[in-house]
Coordinates of C-alpha atoms and ligand atoms in Angstrom, one line a residue:
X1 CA -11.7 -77.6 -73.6
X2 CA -12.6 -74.4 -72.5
X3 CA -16.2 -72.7 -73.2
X4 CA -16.8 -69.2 -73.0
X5 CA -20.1 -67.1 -73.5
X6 CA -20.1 -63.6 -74.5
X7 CA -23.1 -61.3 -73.5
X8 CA -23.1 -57.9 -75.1
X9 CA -25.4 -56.0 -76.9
X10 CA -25.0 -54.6 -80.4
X11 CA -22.8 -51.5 -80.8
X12 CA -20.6 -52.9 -78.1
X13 CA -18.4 -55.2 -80.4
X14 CA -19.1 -58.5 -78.7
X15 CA -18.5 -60.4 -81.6
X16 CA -15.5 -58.7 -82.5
X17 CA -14.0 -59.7 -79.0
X18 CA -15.1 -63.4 -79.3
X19 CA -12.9 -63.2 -83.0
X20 CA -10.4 -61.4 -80.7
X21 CA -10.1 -64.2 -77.9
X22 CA -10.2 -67.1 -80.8
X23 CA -7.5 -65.5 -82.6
X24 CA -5.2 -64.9 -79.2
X25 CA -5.4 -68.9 -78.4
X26 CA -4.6 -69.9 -81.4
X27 CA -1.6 -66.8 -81.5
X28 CA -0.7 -68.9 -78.3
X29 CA -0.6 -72.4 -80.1
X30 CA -4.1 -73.6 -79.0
X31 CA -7.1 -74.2 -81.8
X32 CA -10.0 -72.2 -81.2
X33 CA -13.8 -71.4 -83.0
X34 CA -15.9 -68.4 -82.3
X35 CA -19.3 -68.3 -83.1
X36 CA -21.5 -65.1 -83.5
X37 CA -25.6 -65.5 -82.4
X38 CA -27.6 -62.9 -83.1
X39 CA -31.0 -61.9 -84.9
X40 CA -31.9 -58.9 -86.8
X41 CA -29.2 -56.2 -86.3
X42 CA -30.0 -53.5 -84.2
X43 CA -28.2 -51.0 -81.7
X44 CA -28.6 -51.5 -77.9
X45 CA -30.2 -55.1 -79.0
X46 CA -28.7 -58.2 -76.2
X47 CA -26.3 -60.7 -78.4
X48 CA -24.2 -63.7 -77.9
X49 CA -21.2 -64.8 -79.0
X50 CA -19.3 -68.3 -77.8
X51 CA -15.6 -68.9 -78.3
X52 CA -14.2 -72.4 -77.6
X53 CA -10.4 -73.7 -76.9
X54 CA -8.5 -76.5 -76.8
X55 CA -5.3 -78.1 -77.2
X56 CA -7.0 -80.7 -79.9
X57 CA -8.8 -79.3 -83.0
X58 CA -12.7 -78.5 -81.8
X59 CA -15.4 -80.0 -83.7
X60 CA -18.1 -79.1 -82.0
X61 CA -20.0 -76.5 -83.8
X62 CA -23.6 -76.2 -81.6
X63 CA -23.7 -73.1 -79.2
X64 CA -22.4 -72.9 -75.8
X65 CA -25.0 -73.8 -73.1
X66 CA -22.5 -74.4 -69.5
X67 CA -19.6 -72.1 -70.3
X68 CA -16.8 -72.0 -67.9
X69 CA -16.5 -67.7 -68.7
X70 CA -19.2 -65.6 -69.2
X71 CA -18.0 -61.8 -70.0
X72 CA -21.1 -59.5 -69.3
X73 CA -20.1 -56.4 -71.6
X74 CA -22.6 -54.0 -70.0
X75 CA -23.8 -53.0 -66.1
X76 CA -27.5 -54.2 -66.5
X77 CA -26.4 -57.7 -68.1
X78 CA -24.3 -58.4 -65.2
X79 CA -27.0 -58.3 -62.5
X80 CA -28.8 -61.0 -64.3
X81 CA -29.1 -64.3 -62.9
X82 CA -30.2 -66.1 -65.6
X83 CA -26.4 -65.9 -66.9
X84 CA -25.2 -66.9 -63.2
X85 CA -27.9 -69.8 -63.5
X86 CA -26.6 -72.0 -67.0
X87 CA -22.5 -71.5 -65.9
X88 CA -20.6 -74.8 -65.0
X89 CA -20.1 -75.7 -61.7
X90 CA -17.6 -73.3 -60.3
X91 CA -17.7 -71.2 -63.5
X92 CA -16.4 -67.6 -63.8
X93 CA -18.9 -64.6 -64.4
X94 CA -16.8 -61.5 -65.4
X95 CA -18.8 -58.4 -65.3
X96 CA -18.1 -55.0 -66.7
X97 CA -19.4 -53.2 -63.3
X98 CA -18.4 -50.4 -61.1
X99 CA -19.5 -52.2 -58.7
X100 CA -17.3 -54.5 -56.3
X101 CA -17.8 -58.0 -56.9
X102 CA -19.1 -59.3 -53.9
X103 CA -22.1 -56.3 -54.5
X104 CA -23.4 -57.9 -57.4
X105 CA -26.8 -60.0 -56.8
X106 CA -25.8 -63.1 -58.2
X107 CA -26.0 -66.3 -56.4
X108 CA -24.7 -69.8 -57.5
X109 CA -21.7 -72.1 -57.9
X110 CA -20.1 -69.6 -59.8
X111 CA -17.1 -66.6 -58.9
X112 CA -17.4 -63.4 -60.1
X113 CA -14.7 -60.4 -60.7
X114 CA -15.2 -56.8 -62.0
X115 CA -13.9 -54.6 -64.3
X116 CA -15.3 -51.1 -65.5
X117 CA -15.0 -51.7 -69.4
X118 CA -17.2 -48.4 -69.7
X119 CA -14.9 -46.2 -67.7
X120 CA -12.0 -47.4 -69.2
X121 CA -13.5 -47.3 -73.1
X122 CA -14.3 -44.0 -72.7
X123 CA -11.2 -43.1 -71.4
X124 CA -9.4 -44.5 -73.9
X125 CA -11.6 -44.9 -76.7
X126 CA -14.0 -41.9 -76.3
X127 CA -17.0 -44.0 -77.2
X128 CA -18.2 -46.8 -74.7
X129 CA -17.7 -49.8 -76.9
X130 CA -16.3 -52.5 -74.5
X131 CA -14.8 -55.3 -76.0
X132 CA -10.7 -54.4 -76.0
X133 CA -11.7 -52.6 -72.5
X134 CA -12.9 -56.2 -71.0
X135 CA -10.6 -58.3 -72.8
X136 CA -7.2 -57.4 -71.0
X137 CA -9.3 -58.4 -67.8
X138 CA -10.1 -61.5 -69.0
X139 CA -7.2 -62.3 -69.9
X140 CA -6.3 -61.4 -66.2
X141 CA -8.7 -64.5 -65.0
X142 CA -8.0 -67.1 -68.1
X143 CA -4.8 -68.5 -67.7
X144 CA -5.2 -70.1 -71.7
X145 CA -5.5 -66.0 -73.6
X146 CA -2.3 -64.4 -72.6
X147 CA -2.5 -60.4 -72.9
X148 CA 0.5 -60.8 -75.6
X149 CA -2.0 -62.8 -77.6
X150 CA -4.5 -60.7 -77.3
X151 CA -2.3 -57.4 -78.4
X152 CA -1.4 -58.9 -81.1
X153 CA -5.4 -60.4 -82.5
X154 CA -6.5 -56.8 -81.6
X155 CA -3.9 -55.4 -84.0
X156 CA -4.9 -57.5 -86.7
X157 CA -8.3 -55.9 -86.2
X158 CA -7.7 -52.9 -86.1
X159 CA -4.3 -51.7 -87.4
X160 CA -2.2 -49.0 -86.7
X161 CA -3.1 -46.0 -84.3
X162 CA -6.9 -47.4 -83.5
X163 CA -5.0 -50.7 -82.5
X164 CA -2.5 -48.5 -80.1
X165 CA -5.8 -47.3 -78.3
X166 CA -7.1 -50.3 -78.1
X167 CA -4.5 -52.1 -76.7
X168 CA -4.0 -49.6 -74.5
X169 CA -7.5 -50.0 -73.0
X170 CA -7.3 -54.1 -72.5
X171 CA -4.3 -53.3 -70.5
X172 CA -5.5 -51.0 -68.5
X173 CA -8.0 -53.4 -67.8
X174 CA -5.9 -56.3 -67.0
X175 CA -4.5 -53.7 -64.0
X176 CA -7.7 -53.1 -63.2
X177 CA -9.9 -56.1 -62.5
X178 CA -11.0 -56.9 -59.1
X179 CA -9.8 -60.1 -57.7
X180 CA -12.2 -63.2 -58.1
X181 CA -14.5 -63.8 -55.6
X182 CA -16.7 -66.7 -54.8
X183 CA -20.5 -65.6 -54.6
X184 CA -22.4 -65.5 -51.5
X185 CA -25.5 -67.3 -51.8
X186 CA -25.5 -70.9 -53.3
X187 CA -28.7 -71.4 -54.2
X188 CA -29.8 -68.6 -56.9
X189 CA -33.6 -67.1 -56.6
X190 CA -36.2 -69.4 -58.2
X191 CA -38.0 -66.6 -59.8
X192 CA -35.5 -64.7 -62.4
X193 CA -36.2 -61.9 -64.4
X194 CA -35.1 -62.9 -67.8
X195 CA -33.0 -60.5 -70.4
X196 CA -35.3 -58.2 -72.6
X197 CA -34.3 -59.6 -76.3
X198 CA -36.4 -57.6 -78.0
X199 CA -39.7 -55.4 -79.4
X200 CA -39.9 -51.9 -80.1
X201 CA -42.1 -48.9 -78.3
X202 CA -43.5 -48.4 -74.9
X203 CA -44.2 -51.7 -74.4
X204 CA -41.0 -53.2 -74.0
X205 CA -39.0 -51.8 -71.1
X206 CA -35.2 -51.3 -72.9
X207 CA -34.3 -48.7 -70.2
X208 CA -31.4 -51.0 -69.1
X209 CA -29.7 -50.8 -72.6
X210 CA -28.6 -46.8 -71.9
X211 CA -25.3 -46.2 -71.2
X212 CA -26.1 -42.4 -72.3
X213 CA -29.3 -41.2 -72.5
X214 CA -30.9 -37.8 -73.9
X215 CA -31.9 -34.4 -72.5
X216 CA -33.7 -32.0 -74.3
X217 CA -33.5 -28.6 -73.8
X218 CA -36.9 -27.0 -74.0
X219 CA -35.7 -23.5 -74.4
X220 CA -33.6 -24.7 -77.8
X221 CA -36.1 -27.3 -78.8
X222 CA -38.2 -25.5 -82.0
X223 CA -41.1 -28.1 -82.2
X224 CA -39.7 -29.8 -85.2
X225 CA -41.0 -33.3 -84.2
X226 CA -37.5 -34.5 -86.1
X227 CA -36.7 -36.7 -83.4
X228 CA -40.4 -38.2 -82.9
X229 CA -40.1 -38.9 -86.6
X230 CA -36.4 -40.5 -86.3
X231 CA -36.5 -42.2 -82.9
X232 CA -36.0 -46.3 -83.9
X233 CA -38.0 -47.0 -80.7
X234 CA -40.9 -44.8 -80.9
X235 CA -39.8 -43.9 -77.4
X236 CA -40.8 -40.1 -78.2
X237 CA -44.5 -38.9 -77.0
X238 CA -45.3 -35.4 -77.9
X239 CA -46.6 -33.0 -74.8
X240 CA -48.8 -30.7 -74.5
X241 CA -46.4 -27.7 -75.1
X242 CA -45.4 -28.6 -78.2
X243 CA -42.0 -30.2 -77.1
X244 CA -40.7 -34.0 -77.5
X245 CA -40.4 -35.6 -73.8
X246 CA -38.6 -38.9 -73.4
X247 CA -39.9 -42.2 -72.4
X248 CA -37.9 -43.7 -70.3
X249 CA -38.5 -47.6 -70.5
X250 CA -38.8 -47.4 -74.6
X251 CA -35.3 -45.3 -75.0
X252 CA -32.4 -47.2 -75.1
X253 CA -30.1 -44.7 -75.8
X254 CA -28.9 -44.8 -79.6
X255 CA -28.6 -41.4 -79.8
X256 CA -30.4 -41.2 -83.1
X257 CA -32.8 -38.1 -81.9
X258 CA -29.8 -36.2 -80.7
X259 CA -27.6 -36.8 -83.9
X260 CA -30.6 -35.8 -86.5
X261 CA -32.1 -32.4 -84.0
X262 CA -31.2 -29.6 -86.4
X263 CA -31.0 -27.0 -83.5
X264 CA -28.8 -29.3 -81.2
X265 CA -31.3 -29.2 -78.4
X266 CA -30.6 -33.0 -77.3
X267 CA -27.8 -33.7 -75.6
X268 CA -27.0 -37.2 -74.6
X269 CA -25.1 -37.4 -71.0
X270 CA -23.8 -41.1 -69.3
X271 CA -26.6 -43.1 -67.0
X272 CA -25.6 -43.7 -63.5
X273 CA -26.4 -47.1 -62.6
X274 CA -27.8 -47.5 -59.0
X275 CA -27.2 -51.0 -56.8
Ligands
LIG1 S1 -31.8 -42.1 -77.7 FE1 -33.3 -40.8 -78.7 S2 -33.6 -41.9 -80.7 FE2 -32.6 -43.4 -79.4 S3 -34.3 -44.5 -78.4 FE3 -33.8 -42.9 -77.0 S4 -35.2 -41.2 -77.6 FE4 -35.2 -42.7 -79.3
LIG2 S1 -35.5 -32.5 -83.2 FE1 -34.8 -31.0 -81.7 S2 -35.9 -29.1 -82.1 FE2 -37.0 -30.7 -83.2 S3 -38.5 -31.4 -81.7 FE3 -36.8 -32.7 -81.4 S4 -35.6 -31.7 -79.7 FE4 -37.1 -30.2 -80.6

């Protein structure tokens, strides 16, 4: 049997590609289950989802704990070590990442290969929702999910011209994934800074969930407060000259303040991630 763990946060269709994977095994003969795990719904909010297959019917139904894959469907979730840290000996971290494999801090028994789902949903998709954009590479590293099953589970999801795009992004993954690598250090840090999972306002520091994140033009901005009153994550203070001004570890870049400004004055532009 074959475990996988799927680390994504909501928005980014995590869950969707753990149905996606399931349904490819078993286009390719093998019985599969994939299991969803998340709380209250909410954009930009870390998820997991687990996906099992074998060549016998799976009964177990408990969570995945060791998983031989773990897909990382953003930049900031695959720095973590705490992923790295619960993989099976000799496991396989795939990490949607600009980076090159070998520049990612993670240490273990594990390998590690790279992909950049972002670039490629965009480019194909025009929104940065990663699951059909990682999928092709991991099909790449999992010699059990052919791409062929794969196209065909994503078309069942999404029919028609949406499916085309899709499918057109996994591939372009699959031709893009760096080679595996094994990582450098062995032993993995003792102290690990866990995933944020959760809370709202300035307290919690969600910076890491931006892929885009807003700028407000003062010169448009009327004063309206609209976004202070909309923003999900209170991640709006109010300055002294009368204009909203973004704080940076409460936003995690939903774009809700952008979407409900009535002048147009926020605009939301993509987050460079630095090593
Ligand atoms: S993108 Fe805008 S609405 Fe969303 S959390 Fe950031 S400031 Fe708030
Ligand atoms: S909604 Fe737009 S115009 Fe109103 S305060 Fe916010 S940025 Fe300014």
């Amino acid at each position: 049997m074959i475990e996988i763990r799927l680390h994504g946060r909501g928005g980014q269709g995590a869950v969707t590609a753990s149905r996606i994977i399931a349904a490819a095994a078993f286009e390719d003969g093998l019985y599969s289950q994939a299991i969803p795990m998340y709380g209250t719904e909410r954009r930009g909010a870390p998820l997991t989802a687990y996906v099992r297959i074998d060549n016998v019917r799976v009964r177990e139904r408990e969570l995945v704990h060791t998983p031989d894959y773990s897909i990382c469907f953003d930049e900031f979730i695959s720095m973590n070590q705490t992923i790295a840290n619960s993989m099976k000996p000799g496991g396989i971290v795939l990490a949607n990442s600009k980076f090159k494999p070998e520049e990612l801090p993670l240490a273990g028994d594990i390998k590690i290969a790279c992909v950049d789902a972002t670039g490629i949903a965009i480019k194909h998709l025009g929104r940065p929702i990663t699951n059909t954009a990682i999928l092709g590479a991991f099909c790449k590293l999992c010699p059990e999910v052919s791409l062929k099953g794969v196209e065909k589970a994503i078309y069942k999801y999404f029919p028609g011209r949406v499916g085309d795009m899709n499918v057109a992004a996994a591939r372009a993954s699959y031709e893009q994934v760096t080679d595996l690598i094994t990582a450098k250090n062995k032993e993995p840090p003792k102290q690990v800074e866990e995933i944020v999972s959760g809370g709202y306002g300035a307290l919690k520091d969600v910076s890491g969930w931006r892929v885009f994140e807003p700028v407000i033009d003062e010169e448009k901005c009327i004063g309206c407060k609209t976004c202070w009153i909309y923003c999900p994550e209170a991640a709006l203070e109010w300055t002294a000259n009368n204009k909203p001004a973004m704080i940076s570890r409460a936003c995690k870049g939903c774009g809700v303040c952008a979407n409900e400004c009535p002048v147009k004055a926020i605009e939301m532009v993509r987050v460079q991630v630095k090593k």
